[in-house]
Tab-separated table of C-alpha atoms in Angstrom:
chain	number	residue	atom	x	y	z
A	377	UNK	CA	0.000	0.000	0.000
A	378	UNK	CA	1.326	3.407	-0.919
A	379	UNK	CA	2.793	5.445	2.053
A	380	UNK	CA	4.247	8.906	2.711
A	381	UNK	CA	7.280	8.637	3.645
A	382	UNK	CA	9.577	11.309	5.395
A	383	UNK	CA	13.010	11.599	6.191
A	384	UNK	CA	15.233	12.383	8.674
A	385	UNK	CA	13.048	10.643	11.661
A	386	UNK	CA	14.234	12.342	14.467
A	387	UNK	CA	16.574	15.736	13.806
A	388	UNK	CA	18.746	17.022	16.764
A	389	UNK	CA	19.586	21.179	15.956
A	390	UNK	CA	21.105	24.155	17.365
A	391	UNK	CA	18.620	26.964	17.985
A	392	UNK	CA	19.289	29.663	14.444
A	393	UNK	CA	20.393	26.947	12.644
A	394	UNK	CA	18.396	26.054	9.567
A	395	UNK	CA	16.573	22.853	9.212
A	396	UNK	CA	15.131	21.011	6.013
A	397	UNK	CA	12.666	18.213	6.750
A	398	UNK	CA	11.933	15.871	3.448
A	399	UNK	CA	8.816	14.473	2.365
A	400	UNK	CA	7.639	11.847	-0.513
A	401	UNK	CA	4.117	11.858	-0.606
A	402	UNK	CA	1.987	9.310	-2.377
A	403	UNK	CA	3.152	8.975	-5.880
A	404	UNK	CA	-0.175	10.407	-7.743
A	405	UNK	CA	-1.079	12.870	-4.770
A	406	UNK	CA	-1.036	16.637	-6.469
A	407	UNK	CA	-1.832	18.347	-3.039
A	408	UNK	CA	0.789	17.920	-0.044
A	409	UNK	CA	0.870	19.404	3.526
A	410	UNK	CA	2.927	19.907	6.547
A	411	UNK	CA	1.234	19.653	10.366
A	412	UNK	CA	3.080	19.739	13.653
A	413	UNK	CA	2.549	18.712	17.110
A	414	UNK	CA	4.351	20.236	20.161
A	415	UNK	CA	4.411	17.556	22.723
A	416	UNK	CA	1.315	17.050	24.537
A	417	UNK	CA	-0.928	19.556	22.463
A	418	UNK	CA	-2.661	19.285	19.348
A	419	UNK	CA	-1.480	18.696	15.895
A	420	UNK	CA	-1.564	21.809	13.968
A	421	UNK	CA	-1.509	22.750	10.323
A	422	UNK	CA	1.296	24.834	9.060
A	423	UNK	CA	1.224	24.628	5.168
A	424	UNK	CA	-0.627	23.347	2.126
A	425	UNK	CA	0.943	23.231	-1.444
A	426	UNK	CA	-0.183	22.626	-4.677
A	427	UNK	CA	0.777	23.212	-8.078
A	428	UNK	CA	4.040	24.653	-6.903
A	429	UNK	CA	2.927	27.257	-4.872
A	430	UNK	CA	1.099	27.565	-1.499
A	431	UNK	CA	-2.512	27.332	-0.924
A	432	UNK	CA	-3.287	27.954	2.354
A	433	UNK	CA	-1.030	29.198	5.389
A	434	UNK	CA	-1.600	29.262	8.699
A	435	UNK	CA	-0.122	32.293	11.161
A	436	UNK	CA	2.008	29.819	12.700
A	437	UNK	CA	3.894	29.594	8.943
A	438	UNK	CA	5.425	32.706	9.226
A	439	UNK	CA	8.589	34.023	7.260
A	440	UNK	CA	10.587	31.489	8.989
A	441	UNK	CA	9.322	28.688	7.081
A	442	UNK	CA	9.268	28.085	3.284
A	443	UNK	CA	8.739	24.734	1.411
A	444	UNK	CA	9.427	23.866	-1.916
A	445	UNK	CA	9.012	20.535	-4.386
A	446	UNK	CA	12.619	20.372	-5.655
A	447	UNK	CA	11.565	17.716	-7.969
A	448	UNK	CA	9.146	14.821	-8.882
A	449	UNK	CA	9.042	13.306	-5.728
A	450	UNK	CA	10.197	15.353	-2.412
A	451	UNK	CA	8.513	18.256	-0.537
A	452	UNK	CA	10.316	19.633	2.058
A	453	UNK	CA	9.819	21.857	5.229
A	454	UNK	CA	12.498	24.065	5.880
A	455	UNK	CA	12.765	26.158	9.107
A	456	UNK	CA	15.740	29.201	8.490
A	457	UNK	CA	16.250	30.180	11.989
A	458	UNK	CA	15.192	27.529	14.231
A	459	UNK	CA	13.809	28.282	17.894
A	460	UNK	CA	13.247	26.804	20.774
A	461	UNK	CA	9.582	26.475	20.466
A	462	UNK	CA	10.045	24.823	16.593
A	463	UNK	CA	10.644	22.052	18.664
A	464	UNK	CA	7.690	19.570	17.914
A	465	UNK	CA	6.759	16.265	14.722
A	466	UNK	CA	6.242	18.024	11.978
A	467	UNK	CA	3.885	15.490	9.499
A	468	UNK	CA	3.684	15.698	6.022
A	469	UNK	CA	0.713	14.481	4.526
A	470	UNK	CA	-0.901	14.424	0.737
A	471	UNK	CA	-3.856	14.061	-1.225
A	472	UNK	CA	-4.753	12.944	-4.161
A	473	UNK	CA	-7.439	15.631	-5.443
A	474	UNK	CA	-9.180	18.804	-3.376
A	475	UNK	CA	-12.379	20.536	-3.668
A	476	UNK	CA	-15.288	18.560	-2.362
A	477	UNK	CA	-14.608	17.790	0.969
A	478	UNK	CA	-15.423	13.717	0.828
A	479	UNK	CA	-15.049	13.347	-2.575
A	480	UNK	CA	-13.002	10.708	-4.111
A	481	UNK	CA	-9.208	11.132	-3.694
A	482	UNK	CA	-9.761	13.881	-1.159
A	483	UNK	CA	-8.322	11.935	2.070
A	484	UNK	CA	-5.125	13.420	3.444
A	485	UNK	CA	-2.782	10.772	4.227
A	486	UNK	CA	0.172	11.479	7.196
A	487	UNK	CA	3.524	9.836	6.955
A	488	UNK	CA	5.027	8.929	10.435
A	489	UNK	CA	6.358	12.586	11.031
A	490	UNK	CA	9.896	13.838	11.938
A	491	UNK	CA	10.731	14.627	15.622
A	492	UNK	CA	12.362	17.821	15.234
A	493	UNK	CA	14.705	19.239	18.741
A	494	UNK	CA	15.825	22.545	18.985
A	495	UNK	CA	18.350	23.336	21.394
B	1169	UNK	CA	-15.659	24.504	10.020
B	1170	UNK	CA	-18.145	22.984	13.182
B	1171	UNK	CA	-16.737	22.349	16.317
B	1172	UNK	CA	-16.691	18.920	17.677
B	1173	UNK	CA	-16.559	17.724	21.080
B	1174	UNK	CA	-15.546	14.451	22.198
B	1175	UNK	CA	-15.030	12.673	25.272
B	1176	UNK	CA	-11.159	12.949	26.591
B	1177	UNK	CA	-10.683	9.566	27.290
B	1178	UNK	CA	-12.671	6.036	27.018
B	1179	UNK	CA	-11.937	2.361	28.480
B	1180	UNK	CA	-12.457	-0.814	26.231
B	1181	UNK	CA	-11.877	-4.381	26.754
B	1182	UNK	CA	-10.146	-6.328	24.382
B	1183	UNK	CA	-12.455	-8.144	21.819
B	1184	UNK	CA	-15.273	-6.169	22.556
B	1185	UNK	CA	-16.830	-3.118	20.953
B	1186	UNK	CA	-15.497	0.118	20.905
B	1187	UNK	CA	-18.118	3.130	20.579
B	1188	UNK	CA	-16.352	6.484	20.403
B	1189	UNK	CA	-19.339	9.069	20.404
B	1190	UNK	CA	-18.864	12.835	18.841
B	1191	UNK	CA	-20.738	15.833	19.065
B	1192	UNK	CA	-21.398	18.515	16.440
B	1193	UNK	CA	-24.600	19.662	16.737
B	1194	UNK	CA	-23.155	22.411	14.522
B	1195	UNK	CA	-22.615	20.760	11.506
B	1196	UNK	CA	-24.415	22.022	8.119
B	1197	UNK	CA	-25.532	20.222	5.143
B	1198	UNK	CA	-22.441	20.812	3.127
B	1199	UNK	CA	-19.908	19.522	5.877
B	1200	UNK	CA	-18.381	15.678	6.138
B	1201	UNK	CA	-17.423	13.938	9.572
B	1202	UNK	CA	-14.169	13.007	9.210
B	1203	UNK	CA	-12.342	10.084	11.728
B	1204	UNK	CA	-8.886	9.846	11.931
B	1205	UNK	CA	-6.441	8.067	15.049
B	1206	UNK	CA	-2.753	8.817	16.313
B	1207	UNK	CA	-0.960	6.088	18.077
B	1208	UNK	CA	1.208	7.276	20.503
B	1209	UNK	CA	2.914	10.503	18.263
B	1210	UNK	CA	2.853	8.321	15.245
B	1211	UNK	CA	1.152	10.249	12.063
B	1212	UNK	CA	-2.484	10.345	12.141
B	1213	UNK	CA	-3.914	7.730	10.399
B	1214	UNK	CA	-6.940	7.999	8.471
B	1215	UNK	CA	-9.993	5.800	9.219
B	1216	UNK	CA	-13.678	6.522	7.989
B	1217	UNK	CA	-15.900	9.559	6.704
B	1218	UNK	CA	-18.945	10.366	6.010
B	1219	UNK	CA	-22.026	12.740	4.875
B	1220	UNK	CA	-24.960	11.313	6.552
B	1221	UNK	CA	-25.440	7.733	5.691
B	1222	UNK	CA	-23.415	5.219	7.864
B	1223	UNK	CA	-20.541	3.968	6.431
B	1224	UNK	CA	-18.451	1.033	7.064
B	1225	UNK	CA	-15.163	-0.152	5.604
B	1226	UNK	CA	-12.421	-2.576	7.189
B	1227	UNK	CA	-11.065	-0.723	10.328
B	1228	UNK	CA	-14.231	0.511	11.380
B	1229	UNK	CA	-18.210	1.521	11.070
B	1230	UNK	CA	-19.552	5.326	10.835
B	1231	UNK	CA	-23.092	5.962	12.177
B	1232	UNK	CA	-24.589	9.445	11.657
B	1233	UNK	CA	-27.930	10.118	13.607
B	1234	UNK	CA	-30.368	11.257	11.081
B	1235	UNK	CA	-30.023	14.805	12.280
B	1236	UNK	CA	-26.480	15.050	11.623
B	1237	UNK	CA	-25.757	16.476	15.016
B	1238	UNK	CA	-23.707	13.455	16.307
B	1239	UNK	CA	-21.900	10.513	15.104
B	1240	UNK	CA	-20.773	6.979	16.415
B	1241	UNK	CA	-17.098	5.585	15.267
B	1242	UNK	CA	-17.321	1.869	15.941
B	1243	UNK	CA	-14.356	-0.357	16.430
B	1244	UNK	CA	-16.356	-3.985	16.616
B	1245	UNK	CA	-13.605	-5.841	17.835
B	1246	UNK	CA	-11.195	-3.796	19.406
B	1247	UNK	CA	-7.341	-5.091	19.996
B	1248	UNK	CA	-4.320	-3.767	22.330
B	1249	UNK	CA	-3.101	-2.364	19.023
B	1250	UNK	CA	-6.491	-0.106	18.715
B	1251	UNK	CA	-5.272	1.737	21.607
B	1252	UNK	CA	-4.885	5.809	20.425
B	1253	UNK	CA	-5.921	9.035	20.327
B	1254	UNK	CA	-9.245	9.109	18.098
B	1255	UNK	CA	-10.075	12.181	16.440
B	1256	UNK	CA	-13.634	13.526	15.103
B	1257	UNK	CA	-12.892	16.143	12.211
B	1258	UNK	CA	-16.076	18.093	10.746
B	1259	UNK	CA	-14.853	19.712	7.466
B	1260	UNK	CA	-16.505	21.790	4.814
B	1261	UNK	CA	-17.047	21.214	1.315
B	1262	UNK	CA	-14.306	22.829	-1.373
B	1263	UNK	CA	-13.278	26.214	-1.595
B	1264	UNK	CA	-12.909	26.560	2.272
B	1265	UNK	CA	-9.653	25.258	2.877
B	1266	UNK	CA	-8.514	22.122	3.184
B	1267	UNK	CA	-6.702	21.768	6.591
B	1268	UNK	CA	-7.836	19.571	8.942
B	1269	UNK	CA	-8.285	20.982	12.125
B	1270	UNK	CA	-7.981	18.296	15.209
B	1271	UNK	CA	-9.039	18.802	18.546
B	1272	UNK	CA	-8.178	17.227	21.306
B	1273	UNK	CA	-9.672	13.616	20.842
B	1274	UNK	CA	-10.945	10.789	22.332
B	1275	UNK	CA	-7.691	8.955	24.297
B	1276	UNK	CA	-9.068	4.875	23.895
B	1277	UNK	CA	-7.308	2.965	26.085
B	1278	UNK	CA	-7.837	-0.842	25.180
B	1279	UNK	CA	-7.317	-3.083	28.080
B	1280	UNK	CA	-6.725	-6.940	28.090
């Protein structure tokens, strides 16, 4: 069964160092996303992408964070200064199609998330 | 999108049923209920949705009271391996974003 798959799993950084977390969503999927979860709260949307260029944003994705699909496959997540409170799994997920919610190919799917630690 | 509530934590035995109830009396014609589960920090992993008829597939039933304002996920046979955070997700139809937004969840704690 097709999986998204993202790489490194756990990331270790110093606090203003930059960070790029990789993604390789399903193989047809045309829409990708990143979430995070700080530890013991909620998981929380950052980031959708499609077509090269965002689609949504939430105020949490602020000029600190960028992504980009460098080719075919990858999306990545990349954090410029990181701080402290970056510290958290950030999950990449993808769908296949977007627009009516419960339509066919409209399921996000979540790869297994990397743990991200800012010191 | 309509807010959900849910329960912050539930009991099961193994092998038996799992109900995991949701509230959204909110909810308007246009909006899905959306299940997903995350097992301990894991990704969230996508089980059922619906619109208003019940649904049913191989991890798990769906059943949407006839008003809409609830729903019932139903693990029939629930294993050690069930055991997760359960999240109800109410999300409009197209061109209103397509995050998900979780909650808090439903904590199912399956016991032997």
């Amino acid at each position: 069964e097709p999986e998204v798959t993202q790489t490194p799993s756990h990331q270790v950084t110093q606090m203003g160092q930059e960070v790029i977390l990789r993604c390789v969503p399903i193989s047809n999927h045309l829409y990708f996303y990143w979430y995070r979860q700080i530890l013991g709260q909620k998981v929380e949307f950052l980031v959708s992408f499609y077509n090269n260029e965002i689609s949504e944003k939430s105020e949490i994705f602020d000029d600190q964070f960028s992504v980009e699909r460098p080719d075919g496959s990858n999306f990545t997540l990349k954090i410029r200064s990181t701080k402290l409170e970056d510290s958290a799994m950030y999950f990449c997920a993808s769908s296949e199609a977007r627009g009516l919610a419960g339509g066919p190919g409209e399921t996000q799917y979540f790869g297994p998330g990397t743990r991200l630690l800012v010191l | 999108d309509a807010k959900t509530t849910q329960p912050t934590s539930m009991d099961c035995a193994e092998g038996r049923a799992a109900n995991l109830p949701c509230n959204h009396s909110t909810i308007s014609g246009n909006e899905y209920v959306y299940w997903y589960r995350q097992i301990h920090s894991q990704g969230p992993q996508y089980i059922i949705h619906g619109l208003k008829n019940n649904e049913t597939n191989e991890m798990a039933s769906l059943i949407i009271t006839e008003d809409r304002k609830s729903s019932t996920l139903i693990l029939p046979h629930a294993t050690l391996r069930d055991t997760a955070v359960y999240y109800c997700i109410v999300r409009v139809a197209y061109n209103a974003g397509n995050m998900l937004t979780f909650g808090g969840g439903t904590r199912l704690m399956v016991k032997p």
